[in-house]
PDB file of C-alpha atoms in Angstrom:
ATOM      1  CA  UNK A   1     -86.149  77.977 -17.538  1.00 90.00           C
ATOM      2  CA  UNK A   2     -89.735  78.904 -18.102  1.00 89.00           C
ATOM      3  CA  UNK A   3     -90.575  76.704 -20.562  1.00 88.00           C
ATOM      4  CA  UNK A   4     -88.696  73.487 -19.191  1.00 88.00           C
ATOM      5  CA  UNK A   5     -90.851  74.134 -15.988  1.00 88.00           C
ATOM      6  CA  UNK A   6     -93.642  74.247 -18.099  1.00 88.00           C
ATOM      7  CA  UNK A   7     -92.790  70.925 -20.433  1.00 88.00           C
ATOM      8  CA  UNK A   8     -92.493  69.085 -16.731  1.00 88.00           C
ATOM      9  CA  UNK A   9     -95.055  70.447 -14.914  1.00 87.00           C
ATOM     10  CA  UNK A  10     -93.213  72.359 -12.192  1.00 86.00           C
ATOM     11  CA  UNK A  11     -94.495  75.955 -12.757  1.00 81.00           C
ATOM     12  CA  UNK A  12     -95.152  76.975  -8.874  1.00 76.00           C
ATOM     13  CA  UNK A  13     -94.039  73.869  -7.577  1.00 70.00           C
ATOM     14  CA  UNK A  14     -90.330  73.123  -6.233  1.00 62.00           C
ATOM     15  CA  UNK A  15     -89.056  76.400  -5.218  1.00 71.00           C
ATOM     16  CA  UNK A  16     -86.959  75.117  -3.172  1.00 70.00           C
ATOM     17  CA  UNK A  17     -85.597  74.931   0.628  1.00 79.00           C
ATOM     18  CA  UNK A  18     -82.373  73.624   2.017  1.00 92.00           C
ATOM     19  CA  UNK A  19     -79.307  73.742   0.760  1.00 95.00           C
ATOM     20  CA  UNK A  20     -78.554  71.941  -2.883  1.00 96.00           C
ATOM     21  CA  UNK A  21     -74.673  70.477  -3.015  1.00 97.00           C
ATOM     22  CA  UNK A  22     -73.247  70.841  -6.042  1.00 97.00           C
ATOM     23  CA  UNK A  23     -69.932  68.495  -5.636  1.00 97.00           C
ATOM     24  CA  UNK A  24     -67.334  69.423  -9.066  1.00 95.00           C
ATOM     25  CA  UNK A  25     -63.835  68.958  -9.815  1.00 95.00           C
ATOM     26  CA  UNK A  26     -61.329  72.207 -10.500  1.00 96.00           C
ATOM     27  CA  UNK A  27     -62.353  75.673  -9.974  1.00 94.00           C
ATOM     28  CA  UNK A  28     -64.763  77.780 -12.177  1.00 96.00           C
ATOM     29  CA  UNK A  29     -63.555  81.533 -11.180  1.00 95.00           C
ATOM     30  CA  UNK A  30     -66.297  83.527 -13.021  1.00 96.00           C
ATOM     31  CA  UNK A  31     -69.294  81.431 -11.516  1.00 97.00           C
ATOM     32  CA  UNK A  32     -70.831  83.904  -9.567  1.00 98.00           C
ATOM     33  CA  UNK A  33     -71.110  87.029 -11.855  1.00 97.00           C
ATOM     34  CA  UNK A  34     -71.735  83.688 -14.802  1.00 98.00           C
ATOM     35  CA  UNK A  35     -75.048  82.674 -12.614  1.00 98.00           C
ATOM     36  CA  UNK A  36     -75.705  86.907 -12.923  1.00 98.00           C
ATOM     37  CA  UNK A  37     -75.958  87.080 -15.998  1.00 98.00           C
ATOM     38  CA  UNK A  38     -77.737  84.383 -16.055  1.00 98.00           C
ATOM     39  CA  UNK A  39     -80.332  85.065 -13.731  1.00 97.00           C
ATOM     40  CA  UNK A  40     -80.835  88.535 -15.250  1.00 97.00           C
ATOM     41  CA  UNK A  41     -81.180  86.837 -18.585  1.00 97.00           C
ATOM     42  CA  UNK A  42     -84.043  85.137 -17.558  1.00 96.00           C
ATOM     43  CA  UNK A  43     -85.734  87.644 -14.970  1.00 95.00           C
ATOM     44  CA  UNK A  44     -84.513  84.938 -12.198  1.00 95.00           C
ATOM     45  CA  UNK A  45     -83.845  85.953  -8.467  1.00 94.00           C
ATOM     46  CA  UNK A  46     -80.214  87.073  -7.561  1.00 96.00           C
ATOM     47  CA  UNK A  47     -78.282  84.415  -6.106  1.00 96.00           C
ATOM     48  CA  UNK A  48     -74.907  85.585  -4.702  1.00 97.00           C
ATOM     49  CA  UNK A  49     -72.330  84.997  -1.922  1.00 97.00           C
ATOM     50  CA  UNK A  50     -73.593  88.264  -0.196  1.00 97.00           C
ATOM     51  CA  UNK A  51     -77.343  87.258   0.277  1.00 96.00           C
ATOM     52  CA  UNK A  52     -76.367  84.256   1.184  1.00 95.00           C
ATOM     53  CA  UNK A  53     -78.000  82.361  -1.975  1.00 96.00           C
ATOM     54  CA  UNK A  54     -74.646  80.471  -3.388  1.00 97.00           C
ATOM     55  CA  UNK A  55     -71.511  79.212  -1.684  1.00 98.00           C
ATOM     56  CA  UNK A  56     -68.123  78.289  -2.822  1.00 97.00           C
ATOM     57  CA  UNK A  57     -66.044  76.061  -0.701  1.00 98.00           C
ATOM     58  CA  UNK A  58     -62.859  75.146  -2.354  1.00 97.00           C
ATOM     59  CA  UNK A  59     -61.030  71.575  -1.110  1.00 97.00           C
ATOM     60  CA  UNK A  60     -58.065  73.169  -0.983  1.00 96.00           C
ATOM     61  CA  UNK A  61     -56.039  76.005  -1.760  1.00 95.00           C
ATOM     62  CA  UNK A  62     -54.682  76.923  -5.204  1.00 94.00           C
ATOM     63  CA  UNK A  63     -56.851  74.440  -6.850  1.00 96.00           C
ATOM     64  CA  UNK A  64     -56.584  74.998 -11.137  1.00 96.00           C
ATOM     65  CA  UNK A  65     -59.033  75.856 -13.598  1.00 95.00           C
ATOM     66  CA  UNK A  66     -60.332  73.059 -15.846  1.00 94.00           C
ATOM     67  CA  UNK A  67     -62.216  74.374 -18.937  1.00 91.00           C
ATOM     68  CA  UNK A  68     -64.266  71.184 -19.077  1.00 90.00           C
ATOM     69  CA  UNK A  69     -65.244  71.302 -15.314  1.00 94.00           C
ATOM     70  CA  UNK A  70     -65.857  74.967 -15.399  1.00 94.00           C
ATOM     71  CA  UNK A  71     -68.658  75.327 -17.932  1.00 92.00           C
ATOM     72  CA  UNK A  72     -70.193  71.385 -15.978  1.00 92.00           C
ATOM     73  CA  UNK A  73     -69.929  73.804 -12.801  1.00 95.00           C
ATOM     74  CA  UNK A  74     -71.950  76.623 -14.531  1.00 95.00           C
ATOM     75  CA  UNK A  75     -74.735  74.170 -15.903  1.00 94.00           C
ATOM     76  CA  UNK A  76     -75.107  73.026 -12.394  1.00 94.00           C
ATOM     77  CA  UNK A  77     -75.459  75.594 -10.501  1.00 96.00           C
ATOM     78  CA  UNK A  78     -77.140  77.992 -13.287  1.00 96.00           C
ATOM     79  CA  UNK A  79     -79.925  75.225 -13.664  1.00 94.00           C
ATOM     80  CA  UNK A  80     -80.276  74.209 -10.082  1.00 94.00           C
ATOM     81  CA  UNK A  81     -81.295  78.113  -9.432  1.00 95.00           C
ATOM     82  CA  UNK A  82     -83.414  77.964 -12.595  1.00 94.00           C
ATOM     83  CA  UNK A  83     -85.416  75.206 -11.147  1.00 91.00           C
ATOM     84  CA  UNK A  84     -84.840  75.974  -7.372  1.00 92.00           C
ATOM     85  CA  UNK A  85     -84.413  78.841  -6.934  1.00 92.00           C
ATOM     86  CA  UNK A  86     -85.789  79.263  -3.464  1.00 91.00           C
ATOM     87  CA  UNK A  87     -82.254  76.641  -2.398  1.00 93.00           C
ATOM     88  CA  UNK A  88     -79.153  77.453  -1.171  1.00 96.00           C
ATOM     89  CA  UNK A  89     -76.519  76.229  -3.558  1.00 96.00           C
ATOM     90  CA  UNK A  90     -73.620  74.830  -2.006  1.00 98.00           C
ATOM     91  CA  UNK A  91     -70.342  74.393  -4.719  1.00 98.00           C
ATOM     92  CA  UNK A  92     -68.104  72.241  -3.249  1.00 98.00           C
ATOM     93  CA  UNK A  93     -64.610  72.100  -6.088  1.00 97.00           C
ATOM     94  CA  UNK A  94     -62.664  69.107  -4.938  1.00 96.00           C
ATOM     95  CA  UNK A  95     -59.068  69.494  -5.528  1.00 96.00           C
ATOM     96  CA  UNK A  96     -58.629  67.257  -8.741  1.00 93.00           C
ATOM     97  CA  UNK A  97     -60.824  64.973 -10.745  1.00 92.00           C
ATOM     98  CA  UNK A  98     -59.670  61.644  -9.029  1.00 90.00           C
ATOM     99  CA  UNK A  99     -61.310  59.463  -7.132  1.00 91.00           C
ATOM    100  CA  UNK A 100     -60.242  60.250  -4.017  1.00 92.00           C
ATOM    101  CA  UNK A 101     -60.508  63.876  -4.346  1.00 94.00           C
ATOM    102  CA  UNK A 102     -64.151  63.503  -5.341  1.00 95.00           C
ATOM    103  CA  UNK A 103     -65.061  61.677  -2.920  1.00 95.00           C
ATOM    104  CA  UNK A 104     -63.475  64.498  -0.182  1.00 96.00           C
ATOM    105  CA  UNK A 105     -65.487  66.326  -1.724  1.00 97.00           C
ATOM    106  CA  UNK A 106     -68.656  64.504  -1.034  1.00 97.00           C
ATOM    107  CA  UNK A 107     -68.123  63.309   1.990  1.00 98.00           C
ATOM    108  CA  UNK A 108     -67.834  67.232   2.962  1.00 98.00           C
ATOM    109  CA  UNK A 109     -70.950  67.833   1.321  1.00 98.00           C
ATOM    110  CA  UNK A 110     -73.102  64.629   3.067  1.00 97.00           C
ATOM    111  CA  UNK A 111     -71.725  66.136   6.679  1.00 97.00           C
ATOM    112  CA  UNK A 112     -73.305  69.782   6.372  1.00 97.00           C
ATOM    113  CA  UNK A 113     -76.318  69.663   8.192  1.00 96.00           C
ATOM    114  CA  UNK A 114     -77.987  72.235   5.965  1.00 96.00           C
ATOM    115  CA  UNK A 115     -77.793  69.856   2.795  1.00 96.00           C
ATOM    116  CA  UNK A 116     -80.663  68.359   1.199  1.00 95.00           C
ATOM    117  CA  UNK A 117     -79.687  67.525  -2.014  1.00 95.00           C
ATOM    118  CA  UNK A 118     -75.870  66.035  -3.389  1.00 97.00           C
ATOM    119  CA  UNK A 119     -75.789  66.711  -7.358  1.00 95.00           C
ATOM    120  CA  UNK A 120     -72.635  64.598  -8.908  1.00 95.00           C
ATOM    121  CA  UNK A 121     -72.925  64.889 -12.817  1.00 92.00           C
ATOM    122  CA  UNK A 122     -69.759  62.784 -13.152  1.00 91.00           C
ATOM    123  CA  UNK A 123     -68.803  59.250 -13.057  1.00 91.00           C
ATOM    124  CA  UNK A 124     -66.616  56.368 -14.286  1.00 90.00           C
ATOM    125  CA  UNK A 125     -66.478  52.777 -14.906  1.00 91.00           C
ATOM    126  CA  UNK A 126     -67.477  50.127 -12.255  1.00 91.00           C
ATOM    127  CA  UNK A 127     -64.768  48.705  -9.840  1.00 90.00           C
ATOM    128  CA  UNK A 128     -65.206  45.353  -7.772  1.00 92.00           C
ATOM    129  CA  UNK A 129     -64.798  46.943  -4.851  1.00 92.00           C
ATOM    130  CA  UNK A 130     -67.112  50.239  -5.432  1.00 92.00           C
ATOM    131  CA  UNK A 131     -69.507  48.581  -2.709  1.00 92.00           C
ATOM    132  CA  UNK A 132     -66.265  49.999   0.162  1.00 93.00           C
ATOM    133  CA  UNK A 133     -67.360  53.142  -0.965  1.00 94.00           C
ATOM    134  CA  UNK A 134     -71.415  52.987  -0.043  1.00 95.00           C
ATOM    135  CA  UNK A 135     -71.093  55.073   2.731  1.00 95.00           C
ATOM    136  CA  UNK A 136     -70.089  58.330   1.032  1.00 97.00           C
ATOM    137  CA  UNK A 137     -73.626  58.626  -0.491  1.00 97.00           C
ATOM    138  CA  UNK A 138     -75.248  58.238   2.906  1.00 97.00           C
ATOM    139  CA  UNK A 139     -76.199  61.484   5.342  1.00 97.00           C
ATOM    140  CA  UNK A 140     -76.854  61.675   8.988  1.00 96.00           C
ATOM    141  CA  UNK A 141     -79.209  64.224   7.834  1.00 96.00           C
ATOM    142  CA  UNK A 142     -81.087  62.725   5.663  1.00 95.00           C
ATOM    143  CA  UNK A 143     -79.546  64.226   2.559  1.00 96.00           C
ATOM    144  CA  UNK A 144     -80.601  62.798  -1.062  1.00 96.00           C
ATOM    145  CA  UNK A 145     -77.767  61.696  -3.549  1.00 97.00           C
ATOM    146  CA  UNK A 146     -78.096  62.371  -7.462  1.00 96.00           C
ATOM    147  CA  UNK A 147     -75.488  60.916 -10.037  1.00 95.00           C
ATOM    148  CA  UNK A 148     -75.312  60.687 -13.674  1.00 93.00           C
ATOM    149  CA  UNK A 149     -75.898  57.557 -15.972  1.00 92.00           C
ATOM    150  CA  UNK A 150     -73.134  58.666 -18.498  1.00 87.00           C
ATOM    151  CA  UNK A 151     -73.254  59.882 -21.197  1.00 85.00           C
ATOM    152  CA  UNK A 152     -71.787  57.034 -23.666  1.00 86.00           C
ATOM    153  CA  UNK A 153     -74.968  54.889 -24.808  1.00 88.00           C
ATOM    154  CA  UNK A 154     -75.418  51.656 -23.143  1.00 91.00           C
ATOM    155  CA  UNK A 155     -73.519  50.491 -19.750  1.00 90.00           C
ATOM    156  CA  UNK A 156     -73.420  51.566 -16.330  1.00 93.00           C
ATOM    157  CA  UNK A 157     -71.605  54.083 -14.161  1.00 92.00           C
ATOM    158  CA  UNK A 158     -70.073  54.860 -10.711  1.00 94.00           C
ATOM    159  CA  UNK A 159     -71.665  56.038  -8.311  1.00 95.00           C
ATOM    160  CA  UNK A 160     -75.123  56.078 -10.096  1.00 95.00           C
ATOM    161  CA  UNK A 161     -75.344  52.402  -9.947  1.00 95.00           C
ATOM    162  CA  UNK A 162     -74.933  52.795  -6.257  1.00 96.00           C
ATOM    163  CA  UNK A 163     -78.180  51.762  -4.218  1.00 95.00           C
ATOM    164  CA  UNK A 164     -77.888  54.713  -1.984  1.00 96.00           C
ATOM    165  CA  UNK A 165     -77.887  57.062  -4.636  1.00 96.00           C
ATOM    166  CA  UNK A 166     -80.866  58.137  -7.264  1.00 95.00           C
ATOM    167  CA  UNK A 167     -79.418  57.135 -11.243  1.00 95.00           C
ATOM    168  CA  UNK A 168     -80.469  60.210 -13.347  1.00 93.00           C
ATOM    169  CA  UNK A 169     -80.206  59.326 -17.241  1.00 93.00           C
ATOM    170  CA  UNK A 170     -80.764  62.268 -20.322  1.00 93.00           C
ATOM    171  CA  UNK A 171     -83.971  62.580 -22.851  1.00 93.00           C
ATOM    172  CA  UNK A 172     -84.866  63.844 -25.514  1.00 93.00           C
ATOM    173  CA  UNK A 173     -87.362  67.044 -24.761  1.00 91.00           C
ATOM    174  CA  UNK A 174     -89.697  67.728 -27.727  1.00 90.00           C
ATOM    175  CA  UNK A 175     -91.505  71.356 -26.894  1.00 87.00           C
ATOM    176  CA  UNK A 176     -93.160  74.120 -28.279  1.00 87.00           C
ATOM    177  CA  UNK A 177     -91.533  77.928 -28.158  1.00 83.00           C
ATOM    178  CA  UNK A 178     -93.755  78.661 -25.126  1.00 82.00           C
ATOM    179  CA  UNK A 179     -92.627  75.593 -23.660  1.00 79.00           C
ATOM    180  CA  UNK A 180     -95.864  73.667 -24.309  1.00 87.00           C
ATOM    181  CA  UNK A 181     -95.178  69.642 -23.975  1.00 89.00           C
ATOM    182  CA  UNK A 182     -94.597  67.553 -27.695  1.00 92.00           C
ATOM    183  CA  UNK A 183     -93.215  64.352 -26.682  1.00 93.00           C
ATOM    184  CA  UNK A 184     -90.416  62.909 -24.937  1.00 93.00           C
ATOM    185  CA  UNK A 185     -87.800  59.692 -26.130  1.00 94.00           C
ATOM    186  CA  UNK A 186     -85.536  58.200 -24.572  1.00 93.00           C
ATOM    187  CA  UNK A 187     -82.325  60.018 -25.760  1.00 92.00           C
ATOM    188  CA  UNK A 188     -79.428  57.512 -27.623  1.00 91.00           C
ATOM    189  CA  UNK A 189     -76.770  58.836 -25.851  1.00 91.00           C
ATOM    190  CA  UNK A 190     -77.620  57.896 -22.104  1.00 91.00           C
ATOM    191  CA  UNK A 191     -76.028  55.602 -19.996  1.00 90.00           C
ATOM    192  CA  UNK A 192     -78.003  52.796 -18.281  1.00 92.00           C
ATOM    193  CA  UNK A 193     -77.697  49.330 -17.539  1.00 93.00           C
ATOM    194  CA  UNK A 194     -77.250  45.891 -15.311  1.00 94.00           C
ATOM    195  CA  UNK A 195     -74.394  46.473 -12.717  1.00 95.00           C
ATOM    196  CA  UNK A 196     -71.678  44.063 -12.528  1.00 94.00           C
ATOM    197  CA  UNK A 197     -71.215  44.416  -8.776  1.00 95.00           C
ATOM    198  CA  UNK A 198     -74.327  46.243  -6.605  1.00 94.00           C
ATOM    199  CA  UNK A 199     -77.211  43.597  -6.071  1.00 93.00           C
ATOM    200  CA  UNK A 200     -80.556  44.967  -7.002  1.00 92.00           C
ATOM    201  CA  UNK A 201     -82.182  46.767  -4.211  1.00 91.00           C
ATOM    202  CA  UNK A 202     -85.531  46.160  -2.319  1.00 89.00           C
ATOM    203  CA  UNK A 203     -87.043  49.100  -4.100  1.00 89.00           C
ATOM    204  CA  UNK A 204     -86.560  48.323  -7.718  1.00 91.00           C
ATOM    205  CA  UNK A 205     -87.632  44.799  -6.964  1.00 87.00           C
ATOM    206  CA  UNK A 206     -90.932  45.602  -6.203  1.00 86.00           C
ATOM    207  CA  UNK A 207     -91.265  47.040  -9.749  1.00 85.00           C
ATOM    208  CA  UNK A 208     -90.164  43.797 -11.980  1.00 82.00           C
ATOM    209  CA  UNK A 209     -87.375  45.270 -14.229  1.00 85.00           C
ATOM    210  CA  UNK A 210     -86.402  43.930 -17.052  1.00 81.00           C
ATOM    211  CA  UNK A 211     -83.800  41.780 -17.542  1.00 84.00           C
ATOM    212  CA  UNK A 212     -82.108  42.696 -13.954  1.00 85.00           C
ATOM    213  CA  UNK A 213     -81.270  39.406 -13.268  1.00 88.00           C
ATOM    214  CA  UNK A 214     -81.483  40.376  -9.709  1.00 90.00           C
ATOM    215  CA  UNK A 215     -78.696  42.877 -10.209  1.00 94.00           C
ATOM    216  CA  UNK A 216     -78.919  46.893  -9.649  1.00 94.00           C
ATOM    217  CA  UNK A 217     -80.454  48.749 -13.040  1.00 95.00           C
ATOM    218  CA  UNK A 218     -79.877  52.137 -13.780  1.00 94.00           C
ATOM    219  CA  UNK A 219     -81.502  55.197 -14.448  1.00 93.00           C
ATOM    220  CA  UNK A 220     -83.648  55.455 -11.630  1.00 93.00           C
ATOM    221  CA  UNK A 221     -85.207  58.918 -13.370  1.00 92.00           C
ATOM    222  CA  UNK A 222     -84.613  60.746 -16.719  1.00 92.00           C
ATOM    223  CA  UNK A 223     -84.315  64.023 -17.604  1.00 90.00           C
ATOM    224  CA  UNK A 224     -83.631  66.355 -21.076  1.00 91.00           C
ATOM    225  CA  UNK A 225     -80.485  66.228 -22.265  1.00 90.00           C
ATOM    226  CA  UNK A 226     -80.199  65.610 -25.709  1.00 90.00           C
ATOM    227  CA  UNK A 227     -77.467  68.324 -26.925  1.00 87.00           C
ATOM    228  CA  UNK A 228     -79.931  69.327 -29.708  1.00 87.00           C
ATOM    229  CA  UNK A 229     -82.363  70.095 -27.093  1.00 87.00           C
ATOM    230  CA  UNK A 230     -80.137  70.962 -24.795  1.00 86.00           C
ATOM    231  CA  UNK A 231     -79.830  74.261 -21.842  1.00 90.00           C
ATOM    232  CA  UNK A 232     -78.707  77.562 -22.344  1.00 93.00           C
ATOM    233  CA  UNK A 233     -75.860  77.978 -19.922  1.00 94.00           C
ATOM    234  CA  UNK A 234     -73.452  80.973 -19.795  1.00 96.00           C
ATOM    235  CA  UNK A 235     -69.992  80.921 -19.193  1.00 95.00           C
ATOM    236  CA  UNK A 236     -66.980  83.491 -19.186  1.00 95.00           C
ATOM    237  CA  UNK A 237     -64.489  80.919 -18.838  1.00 94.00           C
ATOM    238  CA  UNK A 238     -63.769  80.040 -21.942  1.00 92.00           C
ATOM    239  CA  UNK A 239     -64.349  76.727 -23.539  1.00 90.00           C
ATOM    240  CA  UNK A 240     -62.246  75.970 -26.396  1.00 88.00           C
ATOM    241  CA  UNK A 241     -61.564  79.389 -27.164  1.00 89.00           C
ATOM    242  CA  UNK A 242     -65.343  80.287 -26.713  1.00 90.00           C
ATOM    243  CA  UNK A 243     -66.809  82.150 -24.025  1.00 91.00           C
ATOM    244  CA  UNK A 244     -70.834  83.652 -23.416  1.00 94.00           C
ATOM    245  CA  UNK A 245     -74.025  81.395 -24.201  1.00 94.00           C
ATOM    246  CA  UNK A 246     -73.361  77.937 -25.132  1.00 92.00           C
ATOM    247  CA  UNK A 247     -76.064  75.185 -25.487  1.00 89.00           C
ATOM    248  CA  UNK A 248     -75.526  72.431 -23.382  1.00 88.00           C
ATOM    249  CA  UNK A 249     -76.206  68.650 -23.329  1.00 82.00           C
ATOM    250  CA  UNK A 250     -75.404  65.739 -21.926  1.00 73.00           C
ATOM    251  CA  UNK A 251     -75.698  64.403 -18.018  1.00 57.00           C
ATOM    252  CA  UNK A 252     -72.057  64.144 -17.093  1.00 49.00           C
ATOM    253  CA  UNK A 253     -68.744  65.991 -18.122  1.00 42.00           C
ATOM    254  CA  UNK A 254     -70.653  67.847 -20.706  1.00 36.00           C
ATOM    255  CA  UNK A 255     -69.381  65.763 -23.299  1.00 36.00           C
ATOM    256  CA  UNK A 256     -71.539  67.751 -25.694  1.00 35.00           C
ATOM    257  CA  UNK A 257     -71.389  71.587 -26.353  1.00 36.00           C
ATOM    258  CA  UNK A 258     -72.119  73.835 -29.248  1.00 36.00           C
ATOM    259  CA  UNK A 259     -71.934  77.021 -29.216  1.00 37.00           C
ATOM    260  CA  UNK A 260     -75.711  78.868 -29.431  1.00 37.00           C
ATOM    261  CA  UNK A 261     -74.121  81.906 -30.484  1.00 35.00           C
ATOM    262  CA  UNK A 262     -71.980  82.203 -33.777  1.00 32.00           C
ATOM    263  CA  UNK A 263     -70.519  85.537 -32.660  1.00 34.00           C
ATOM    264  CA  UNK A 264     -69.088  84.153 -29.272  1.00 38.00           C
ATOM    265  CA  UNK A 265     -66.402  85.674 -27.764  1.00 38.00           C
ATOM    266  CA  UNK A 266     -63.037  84.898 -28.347  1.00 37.00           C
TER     267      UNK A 266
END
């Protein structure tokens, strides 16, 4: 966490306030005492349900354990205390990974007053009628919506090509061991693109993009996540018969995973 802060520039800056909503599918048991260990790794401040640092609201009851959705809910929220740690975080685990259950999820998350931020690092193909759905990524509070560009190369992705919500697409982070800046790339794997559906919004037009054609273009903002220069994330759910420190890339699903240690648990 140190040196990513570094590489961008955010040492003392960002702390954060407010509450960050982190909206996932499934159920990650182990996330608290995961975000521990994590947090101790890396001399970070505790964040648990007693101090009132992390919340876990479930969708509904008896909700399963995904192995893909419970190391995606341990990058989250590990790296959204890495950079913020100052936030609440706010896990909201909708009940499946469909749709509809998502977007419960969400539109919990956009009503709680306390929530500044919405984190969805998930997504799926455009849908003619995805603009029926704009109102999920709105808050009466003022709330900002993040959503991932995919993770497949070229084309877009729902929500992120949404106009109400802020497109985040993955680098490739170039640093030195002390976290001193090299370069950054635009990493091959990110999704971006010309939406089929969403018109382009006032706010991009005013910055002439490229081949838009008058049509909503995605990412809005990028961010590391080349798997080779990927996040150390820990999880003691295990992941294809792994569990402890994995290296972690990708900005959706977490499509991308190898594991940092060769003596991982089994």
């Amino acid at each position: 966490p140190a040196n990513v802060k570094k590489s961008y520039n955010l040492e003392g800056k960002g702390e954060g306030k407010g509450t960050i909503a982190i909206v996932v599918a499934y159920r990650n048991p182990n996330t608290e005492s995961d975000l521990a260990t994590f947090s101790s790794q890396f001399g970070l401040k505790s964040c648990t349900k007693a101090n009132g640092c992390l919340e876990v609201v479930p969708m509904a009851n008896g909700i399963a354990v995904n192995q893909d959705w419970a190391i995606e809910e341990a990058l989250d929220v590990q790296w959204a205390h890495a950079i913020a740690p100052g936030a609440k975080k706010l896990i909201v685990q909708a009940k499946s990974a469909s749709g509809n259950d998502l977007l419960a999820a969400v539109n919990y998350a956009r009503n709680r007053s306390d929530v500044v931020a919405v984190s969805m690092s998930w997504g799926g193909n455009e849908f003619s009628s995805e603009g029926l759905y704009e109102s999920y990524f709105t808050s009466p509070y003022g709330a900002t919506f993040f959503a991932a560009s995919g993770d497949n190369g070229y084309g877009t992705s729902w929500p992120s090509v949404s106009a109400n919500v802020v497109s985040v697409g993955g680098t490739t982070l170039n640093v030195t061991n002390t976290g001193s800046f090299i370069s950054e790339t635009a990493w091959s794997g990110s999704g971006g693109g010309r939406s089929s559906y969403v018109a382009q919004p006032s706010y991009q037009k005013t910055y002439g993009v490229a081949n838009a054609t008058n049509k909503r273009a995605t990412p809005d903002v990028s961010y590391n996540a080349n798997p080779s220069t990927g996040y150390a994330v820990y999880s003691s759910t295990p992941y294809r018969g792994y569990k402890g420190w994995f290296q972690v890339g990708g900005n959706f699903m977490c499509l991308f995973i190898k594991v940092m240690r060769r003596r991982a648990e089994r």
